[in-house]
Short mmCIF file of N, CA, C and O in Angstrom, two decimals:
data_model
loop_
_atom_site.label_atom_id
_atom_site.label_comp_id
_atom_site.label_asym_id
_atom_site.label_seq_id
_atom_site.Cartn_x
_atom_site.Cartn_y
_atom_site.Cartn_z
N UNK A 1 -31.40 -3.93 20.11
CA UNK A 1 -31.39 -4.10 18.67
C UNK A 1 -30.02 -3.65 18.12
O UNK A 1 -29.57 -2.55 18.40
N UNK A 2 -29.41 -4.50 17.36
CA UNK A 2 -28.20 -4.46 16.50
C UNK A 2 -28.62 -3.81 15.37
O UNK A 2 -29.35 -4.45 14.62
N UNK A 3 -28.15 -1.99 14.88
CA UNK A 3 -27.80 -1.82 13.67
C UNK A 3 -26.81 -2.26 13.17
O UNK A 3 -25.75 -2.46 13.76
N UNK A 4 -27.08 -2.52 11.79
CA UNK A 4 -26.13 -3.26 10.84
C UNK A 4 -25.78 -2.10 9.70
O UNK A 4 -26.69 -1.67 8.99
N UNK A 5 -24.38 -1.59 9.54
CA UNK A 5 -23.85 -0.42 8.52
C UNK A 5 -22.74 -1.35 7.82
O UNK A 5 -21.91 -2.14 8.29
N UNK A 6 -23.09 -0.86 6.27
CA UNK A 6 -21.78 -1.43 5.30
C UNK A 6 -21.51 0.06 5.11
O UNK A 6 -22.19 1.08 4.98
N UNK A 7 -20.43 -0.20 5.14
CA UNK A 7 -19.14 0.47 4.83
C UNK A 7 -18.28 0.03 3.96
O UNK A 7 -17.56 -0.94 4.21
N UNK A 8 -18.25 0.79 2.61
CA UNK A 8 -17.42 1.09 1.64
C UNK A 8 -15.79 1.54 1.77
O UNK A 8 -15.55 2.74 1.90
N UNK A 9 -15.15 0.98 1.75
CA UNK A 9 -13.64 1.70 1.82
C UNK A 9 -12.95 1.80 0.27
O UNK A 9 -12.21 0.84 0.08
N UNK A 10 -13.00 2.42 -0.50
CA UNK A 10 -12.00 2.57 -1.72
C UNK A 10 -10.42 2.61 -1.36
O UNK A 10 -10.05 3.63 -0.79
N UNK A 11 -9.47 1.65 -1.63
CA UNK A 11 -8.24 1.71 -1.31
C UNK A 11 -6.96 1.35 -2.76
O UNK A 11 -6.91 0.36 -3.49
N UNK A 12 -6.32 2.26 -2.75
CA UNK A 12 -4.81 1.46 -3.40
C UNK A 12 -3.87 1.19 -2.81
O UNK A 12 -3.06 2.11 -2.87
N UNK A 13 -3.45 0.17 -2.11
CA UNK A 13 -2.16 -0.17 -1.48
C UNK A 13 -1.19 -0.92 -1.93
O UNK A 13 -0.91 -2.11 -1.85
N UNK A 14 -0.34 0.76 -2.82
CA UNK A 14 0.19 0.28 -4.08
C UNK A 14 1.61 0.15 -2.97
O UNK A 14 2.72 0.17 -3.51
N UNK A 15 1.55 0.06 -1.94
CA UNK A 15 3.09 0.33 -1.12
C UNK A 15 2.29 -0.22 0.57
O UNK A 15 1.13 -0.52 0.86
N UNK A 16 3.62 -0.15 1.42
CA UNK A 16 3.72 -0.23 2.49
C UNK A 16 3.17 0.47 3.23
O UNK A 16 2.66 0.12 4.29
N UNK A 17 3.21 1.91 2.64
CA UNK A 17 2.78 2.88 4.06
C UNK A 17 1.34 3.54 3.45
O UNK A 17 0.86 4.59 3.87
N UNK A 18 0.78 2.74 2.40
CA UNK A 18 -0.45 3.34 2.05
C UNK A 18 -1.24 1.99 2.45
O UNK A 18 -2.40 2.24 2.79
N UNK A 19 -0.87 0.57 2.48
CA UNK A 19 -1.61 -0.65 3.32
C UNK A 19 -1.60 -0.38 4.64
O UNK A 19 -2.29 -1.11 5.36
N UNK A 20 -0.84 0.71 5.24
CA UNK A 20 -1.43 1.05 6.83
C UNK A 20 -1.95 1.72 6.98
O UNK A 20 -2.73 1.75 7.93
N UNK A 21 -1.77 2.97 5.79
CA UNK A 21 -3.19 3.72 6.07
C UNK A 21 -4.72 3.27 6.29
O UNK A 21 -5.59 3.57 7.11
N UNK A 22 -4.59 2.27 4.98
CA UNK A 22 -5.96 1.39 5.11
C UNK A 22 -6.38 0.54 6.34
O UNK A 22 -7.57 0.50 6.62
N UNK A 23 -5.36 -0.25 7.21
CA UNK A 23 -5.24 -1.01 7.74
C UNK A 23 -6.00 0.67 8.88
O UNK A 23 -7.22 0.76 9.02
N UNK A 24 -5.34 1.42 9.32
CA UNK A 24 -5.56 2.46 10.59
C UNK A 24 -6.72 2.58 10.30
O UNK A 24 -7.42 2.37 11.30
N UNK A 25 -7.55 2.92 9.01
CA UNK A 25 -9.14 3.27 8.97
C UNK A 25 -9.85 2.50 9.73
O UNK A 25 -10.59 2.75 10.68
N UNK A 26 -9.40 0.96 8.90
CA UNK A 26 -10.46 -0.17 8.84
C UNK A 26 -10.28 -0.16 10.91
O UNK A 26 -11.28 0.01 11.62
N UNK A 27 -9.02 -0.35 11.44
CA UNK A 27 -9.07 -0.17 12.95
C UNK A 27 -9.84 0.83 13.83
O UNK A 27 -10.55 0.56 14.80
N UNK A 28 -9.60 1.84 13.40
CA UNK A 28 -10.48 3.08 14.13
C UNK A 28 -11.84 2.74 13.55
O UNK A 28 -12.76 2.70 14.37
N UNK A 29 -12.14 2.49 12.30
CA UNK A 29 -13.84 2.17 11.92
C UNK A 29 -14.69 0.68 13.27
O UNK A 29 -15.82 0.74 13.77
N UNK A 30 -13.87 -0.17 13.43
CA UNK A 30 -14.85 -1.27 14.32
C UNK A 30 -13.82 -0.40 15.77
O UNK A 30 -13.90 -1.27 16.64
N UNK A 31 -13.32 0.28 16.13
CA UNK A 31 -12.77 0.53 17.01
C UNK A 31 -14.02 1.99 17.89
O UNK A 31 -14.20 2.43 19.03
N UNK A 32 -14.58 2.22 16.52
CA UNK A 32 -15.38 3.48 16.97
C UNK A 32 -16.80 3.33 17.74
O UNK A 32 -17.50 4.22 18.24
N UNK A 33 -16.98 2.21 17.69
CA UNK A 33 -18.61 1.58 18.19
C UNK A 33 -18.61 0.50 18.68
O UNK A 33 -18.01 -0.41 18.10
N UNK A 34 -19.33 0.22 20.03
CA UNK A 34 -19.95 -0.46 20.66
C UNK A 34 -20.73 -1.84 19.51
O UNK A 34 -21.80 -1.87 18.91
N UNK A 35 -19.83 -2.63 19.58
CA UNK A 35 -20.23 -3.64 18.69
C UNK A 35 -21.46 -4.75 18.89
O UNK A 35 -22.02 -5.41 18.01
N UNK A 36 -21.66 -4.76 20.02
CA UNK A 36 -23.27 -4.99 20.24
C UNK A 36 -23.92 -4.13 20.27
O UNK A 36 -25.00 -4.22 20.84
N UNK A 37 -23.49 -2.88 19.64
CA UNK A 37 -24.97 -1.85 19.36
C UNK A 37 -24.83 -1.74 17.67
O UNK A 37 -25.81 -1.66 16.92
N UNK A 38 -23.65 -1.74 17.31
CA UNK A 38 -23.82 -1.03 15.75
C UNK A 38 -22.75 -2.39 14.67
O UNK A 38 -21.70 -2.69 15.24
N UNK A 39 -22.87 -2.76 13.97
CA UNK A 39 -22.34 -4.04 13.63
C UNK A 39 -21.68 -3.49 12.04
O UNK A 39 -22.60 -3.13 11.30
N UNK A 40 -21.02 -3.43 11.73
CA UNK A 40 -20.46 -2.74 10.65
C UNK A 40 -19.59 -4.11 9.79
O UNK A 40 -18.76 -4.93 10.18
N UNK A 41 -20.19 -3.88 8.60
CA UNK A 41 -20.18 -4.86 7.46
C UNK A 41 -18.99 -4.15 6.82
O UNK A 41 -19.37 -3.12 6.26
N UNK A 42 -17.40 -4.41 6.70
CA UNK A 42 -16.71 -3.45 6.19
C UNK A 42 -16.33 -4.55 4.70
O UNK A 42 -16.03 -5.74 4.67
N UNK A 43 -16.53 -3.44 3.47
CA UNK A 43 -15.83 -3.76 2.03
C UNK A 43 -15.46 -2.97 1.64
O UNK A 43 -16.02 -1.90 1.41
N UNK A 44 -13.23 -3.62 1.24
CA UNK A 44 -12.76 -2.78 0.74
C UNK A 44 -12.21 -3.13 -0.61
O UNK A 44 -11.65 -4.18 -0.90
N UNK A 45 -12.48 -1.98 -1.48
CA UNK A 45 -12.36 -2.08 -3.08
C UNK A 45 -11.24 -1.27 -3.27
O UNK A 45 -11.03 -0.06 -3.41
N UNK A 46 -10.18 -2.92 -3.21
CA UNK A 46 -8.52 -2.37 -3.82
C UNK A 46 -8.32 -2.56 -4.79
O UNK A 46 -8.45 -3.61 -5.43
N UNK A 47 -7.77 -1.06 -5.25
CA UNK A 47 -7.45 -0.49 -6.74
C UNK A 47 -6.35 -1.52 -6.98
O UNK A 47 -6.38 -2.10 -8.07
N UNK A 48 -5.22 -1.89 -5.98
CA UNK A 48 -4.03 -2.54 -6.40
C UNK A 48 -3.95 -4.80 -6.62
O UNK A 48 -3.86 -5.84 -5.97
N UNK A 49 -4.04 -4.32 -7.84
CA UNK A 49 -4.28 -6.01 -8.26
C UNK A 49 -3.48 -6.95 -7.93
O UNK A 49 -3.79 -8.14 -7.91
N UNK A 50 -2.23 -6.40 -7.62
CA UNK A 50 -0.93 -7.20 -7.72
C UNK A 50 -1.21 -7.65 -6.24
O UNK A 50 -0.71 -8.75 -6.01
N UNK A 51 -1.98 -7.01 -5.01
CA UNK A 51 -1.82 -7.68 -3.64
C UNK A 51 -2.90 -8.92 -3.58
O UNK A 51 -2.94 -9.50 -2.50
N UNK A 52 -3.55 -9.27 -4.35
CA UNK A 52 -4.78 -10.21 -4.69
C UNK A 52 -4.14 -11.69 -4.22
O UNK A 52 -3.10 -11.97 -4.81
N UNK A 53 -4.55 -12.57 -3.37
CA UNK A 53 -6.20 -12.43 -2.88
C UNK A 53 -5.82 -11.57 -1.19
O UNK A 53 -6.62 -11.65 -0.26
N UNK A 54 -4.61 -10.89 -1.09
CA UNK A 54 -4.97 -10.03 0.14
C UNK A 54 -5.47 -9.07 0.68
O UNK A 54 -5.42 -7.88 0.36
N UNK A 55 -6.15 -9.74 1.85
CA UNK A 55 -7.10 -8.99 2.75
C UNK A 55 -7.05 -7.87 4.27
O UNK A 55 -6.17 -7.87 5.13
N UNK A 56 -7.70 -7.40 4.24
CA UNK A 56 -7.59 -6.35 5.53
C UNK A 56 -8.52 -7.45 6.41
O UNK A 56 -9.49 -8.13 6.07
N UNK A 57 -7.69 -7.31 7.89
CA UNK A 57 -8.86 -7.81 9.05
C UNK A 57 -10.33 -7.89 9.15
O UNK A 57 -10.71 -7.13 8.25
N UNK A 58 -11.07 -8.24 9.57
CA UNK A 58 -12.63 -8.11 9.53
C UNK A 58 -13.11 -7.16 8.41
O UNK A 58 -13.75 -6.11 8.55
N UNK A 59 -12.63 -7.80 7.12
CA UNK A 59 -13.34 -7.03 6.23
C UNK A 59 -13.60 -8.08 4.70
O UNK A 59 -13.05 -9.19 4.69
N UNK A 60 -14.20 -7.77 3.82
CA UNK A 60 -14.40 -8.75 2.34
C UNK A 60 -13.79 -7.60 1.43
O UNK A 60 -14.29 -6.49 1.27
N UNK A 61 -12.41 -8.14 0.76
CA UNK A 61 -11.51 -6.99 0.23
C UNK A 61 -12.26 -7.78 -1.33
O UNK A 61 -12.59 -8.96 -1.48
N UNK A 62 -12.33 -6.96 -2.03
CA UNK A 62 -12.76 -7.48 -3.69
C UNK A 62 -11.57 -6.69 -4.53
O UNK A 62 -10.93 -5.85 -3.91
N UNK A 63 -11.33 -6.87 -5.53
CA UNK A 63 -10.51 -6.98 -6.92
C UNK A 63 -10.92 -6.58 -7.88
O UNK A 63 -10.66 -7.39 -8.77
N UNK A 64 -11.71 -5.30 -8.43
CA UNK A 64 -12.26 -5.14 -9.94
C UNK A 64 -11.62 -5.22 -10.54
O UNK A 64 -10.53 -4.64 -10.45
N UNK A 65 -12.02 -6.12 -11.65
CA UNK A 65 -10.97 -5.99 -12.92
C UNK A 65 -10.82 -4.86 -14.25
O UNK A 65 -10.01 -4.78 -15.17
N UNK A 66 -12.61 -3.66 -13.63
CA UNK A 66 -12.21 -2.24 -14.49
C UNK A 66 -11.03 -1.70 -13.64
O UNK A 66 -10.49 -1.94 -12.57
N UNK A 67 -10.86 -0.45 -15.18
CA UNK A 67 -10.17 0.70 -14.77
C UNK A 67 -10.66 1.19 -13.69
O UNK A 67 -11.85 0.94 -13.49
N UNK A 68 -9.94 1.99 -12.72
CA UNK A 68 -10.08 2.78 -11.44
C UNK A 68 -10.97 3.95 -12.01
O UNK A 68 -10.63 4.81 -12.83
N UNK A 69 -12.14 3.79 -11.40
CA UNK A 69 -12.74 5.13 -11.61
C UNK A 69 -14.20 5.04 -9.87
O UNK A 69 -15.01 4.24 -9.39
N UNK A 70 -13.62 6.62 -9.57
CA UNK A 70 -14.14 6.62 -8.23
C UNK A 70 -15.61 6.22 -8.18
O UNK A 70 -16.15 5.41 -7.44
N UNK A 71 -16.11 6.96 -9.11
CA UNK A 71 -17.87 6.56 -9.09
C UNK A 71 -18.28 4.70 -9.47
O UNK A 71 -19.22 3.98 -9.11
N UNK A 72 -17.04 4.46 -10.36
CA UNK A 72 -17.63 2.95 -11.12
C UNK A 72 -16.97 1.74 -9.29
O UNK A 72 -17.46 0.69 -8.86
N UNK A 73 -16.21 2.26 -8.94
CA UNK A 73 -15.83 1.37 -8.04
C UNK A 73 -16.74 1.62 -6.92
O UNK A 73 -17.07 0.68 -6.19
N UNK A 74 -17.20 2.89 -6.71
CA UNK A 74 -18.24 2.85 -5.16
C UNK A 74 -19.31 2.14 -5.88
O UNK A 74 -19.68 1.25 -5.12
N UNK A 75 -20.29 2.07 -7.45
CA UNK A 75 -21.06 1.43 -7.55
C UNK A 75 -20.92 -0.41 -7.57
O UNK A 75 -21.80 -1.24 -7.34
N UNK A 76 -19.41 -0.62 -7.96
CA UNK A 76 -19.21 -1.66 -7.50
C UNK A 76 -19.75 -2.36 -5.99
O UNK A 76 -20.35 -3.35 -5.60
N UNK A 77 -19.15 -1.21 -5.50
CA UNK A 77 -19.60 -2.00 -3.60
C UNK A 77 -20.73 -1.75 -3.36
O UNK A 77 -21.42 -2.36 -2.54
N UNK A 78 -21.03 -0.98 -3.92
CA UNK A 78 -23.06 -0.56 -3.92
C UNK A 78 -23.55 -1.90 -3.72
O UNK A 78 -24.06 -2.28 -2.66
N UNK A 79 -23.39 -2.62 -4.77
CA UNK A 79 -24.21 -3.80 -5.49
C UNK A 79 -23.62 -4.86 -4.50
O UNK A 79 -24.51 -5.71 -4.39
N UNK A 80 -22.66 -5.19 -3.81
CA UNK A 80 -22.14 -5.86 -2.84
C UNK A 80 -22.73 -5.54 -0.88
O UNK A 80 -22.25 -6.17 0.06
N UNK A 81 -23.91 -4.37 -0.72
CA UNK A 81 -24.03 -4.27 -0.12
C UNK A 81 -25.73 -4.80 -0.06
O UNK A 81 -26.42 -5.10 -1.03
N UNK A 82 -26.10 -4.79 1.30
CA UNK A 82 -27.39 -5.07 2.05
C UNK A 82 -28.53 -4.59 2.75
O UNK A 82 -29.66 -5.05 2.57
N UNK A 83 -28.22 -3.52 3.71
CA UNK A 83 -28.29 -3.18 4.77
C UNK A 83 -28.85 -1.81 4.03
O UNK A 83 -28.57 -1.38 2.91
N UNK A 84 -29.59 -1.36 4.87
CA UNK A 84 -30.58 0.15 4.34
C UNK A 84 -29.67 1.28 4.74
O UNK A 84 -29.78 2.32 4.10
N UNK A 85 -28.50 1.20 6.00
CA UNK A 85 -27.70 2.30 5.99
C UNK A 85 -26.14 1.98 5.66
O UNK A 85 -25.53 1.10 6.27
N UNK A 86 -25.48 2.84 4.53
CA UNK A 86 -24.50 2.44 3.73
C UNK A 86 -23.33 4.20 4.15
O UNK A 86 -23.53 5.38 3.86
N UNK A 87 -22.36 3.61 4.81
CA UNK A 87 -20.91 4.56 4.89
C UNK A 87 -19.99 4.37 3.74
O UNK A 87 -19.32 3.35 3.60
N UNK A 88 -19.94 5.71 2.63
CA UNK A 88 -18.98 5.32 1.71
C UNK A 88 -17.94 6.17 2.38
O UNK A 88 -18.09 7.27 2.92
N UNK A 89 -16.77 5.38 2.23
CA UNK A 89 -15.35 6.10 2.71
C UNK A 89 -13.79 5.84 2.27
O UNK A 89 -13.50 4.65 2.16
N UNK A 90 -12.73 6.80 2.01
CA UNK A 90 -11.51 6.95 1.45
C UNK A 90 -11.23 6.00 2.85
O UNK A 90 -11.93 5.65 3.79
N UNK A 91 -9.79 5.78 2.45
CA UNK A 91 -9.15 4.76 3.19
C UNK A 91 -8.25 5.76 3.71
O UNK A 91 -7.33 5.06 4.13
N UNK A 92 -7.93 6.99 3.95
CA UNK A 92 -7.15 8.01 4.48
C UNK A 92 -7.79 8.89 6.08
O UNK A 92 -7.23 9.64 6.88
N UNK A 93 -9.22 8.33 6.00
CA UNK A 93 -9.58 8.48 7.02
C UNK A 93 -9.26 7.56 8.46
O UNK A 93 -8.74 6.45 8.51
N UNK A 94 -9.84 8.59 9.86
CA UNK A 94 -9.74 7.94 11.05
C UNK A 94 -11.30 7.93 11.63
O UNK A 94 -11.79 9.05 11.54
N UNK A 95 -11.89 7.28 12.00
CA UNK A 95 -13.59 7.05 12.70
C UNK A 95 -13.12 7.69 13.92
O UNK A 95 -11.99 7.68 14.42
N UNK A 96 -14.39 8.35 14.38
CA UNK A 96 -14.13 8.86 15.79
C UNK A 96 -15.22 8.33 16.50
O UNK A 96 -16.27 8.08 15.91
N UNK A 97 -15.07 8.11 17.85
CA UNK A 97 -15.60 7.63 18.58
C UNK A 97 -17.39 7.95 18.71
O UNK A 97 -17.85 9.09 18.77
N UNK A 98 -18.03 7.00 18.72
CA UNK A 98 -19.45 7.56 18.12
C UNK A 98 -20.07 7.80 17.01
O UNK A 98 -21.28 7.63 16.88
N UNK A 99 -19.19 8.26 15.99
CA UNK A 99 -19.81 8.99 14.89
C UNK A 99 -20.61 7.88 14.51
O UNK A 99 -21.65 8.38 14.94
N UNK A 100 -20.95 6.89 14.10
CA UNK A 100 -22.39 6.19 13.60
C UNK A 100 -23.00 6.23 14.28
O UNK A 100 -23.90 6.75 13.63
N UNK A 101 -23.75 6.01 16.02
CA UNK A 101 -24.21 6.04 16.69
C UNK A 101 -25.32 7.60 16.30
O UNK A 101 -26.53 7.68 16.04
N UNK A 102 -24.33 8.57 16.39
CA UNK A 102 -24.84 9.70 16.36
C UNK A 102 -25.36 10.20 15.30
O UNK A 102 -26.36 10.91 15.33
N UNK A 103 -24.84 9.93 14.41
CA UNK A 103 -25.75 9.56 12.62
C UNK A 103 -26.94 8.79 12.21
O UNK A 103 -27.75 8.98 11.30
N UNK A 104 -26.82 7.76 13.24
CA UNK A 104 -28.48 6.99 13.10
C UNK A 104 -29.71 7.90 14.16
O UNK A 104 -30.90 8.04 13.86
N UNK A 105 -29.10 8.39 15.33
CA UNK A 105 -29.56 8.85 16.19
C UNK A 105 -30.53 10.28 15.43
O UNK A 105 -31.73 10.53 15.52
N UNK A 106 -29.28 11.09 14.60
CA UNK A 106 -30.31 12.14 14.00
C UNK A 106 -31.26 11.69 12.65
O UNK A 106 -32.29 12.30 12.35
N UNK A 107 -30.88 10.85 12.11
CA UNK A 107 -31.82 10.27 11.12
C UNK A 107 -33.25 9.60 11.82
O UNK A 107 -34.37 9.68 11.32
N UNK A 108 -32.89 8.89 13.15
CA UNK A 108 -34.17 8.28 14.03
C UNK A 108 -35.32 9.41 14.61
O UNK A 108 -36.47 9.24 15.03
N UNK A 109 -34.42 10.75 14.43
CA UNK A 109 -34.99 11.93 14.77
C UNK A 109 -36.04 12.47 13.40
O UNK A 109 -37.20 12.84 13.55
N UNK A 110 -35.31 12.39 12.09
CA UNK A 110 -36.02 13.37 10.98
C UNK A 110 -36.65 11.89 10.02
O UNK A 110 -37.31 12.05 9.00
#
């Protein structure tokens, strides 16, 4: 059985070396799991309008046209998601090997 996780990424890649930050997440995020076990739905909500309509690799990048505000943009991707288990995450992060695996594993537990 394939779990299916959306994942939220909030990003501004108002520059060069902040579109690789994003770019390193979104890599280490499908890089971290066994993709016939855990299937990860990635959407990222870029603050920066001016890169529109560009996208990160295996992901559905969207465009709000509000002001940047952290809570109004994760409920943005809220409403864009599916799936009963939902990863919200900064785009400054790195996934480590496992970590969803091991997150469904203790939830399958309690």
């Amino acid at each position: 059985m394939i779990i299916n996780i959306d994942v939220i990424i909030l990003s501004f890649a108002k520059n060069e070396t902040l579109r690789i930050v994003t770019e390193d997440c979104i890599k280490s995020l499908f890089d971290s799991e066994d993709n016939s076990k855990i299937c990860f739905n990635c959407l990222v909500i870029e603050s920066n309008k001016k890169v529109a309509p560009y996208g990160f690799d295996n992901t559905k990048t969207i465009f709000p046209n509000q002001k940047f505000g952290f809570n109004r943009f994760l409920n943005i991707g809220l409403k864009q998601t599916n799936n009963q288990i939902v990863c919200i995450a900064n785009n400054d992060i790195l996934f480590k090997k496992g970590w969803a695996s091991n997150i469904v594993k203790k939830m399958d537990t309690d």
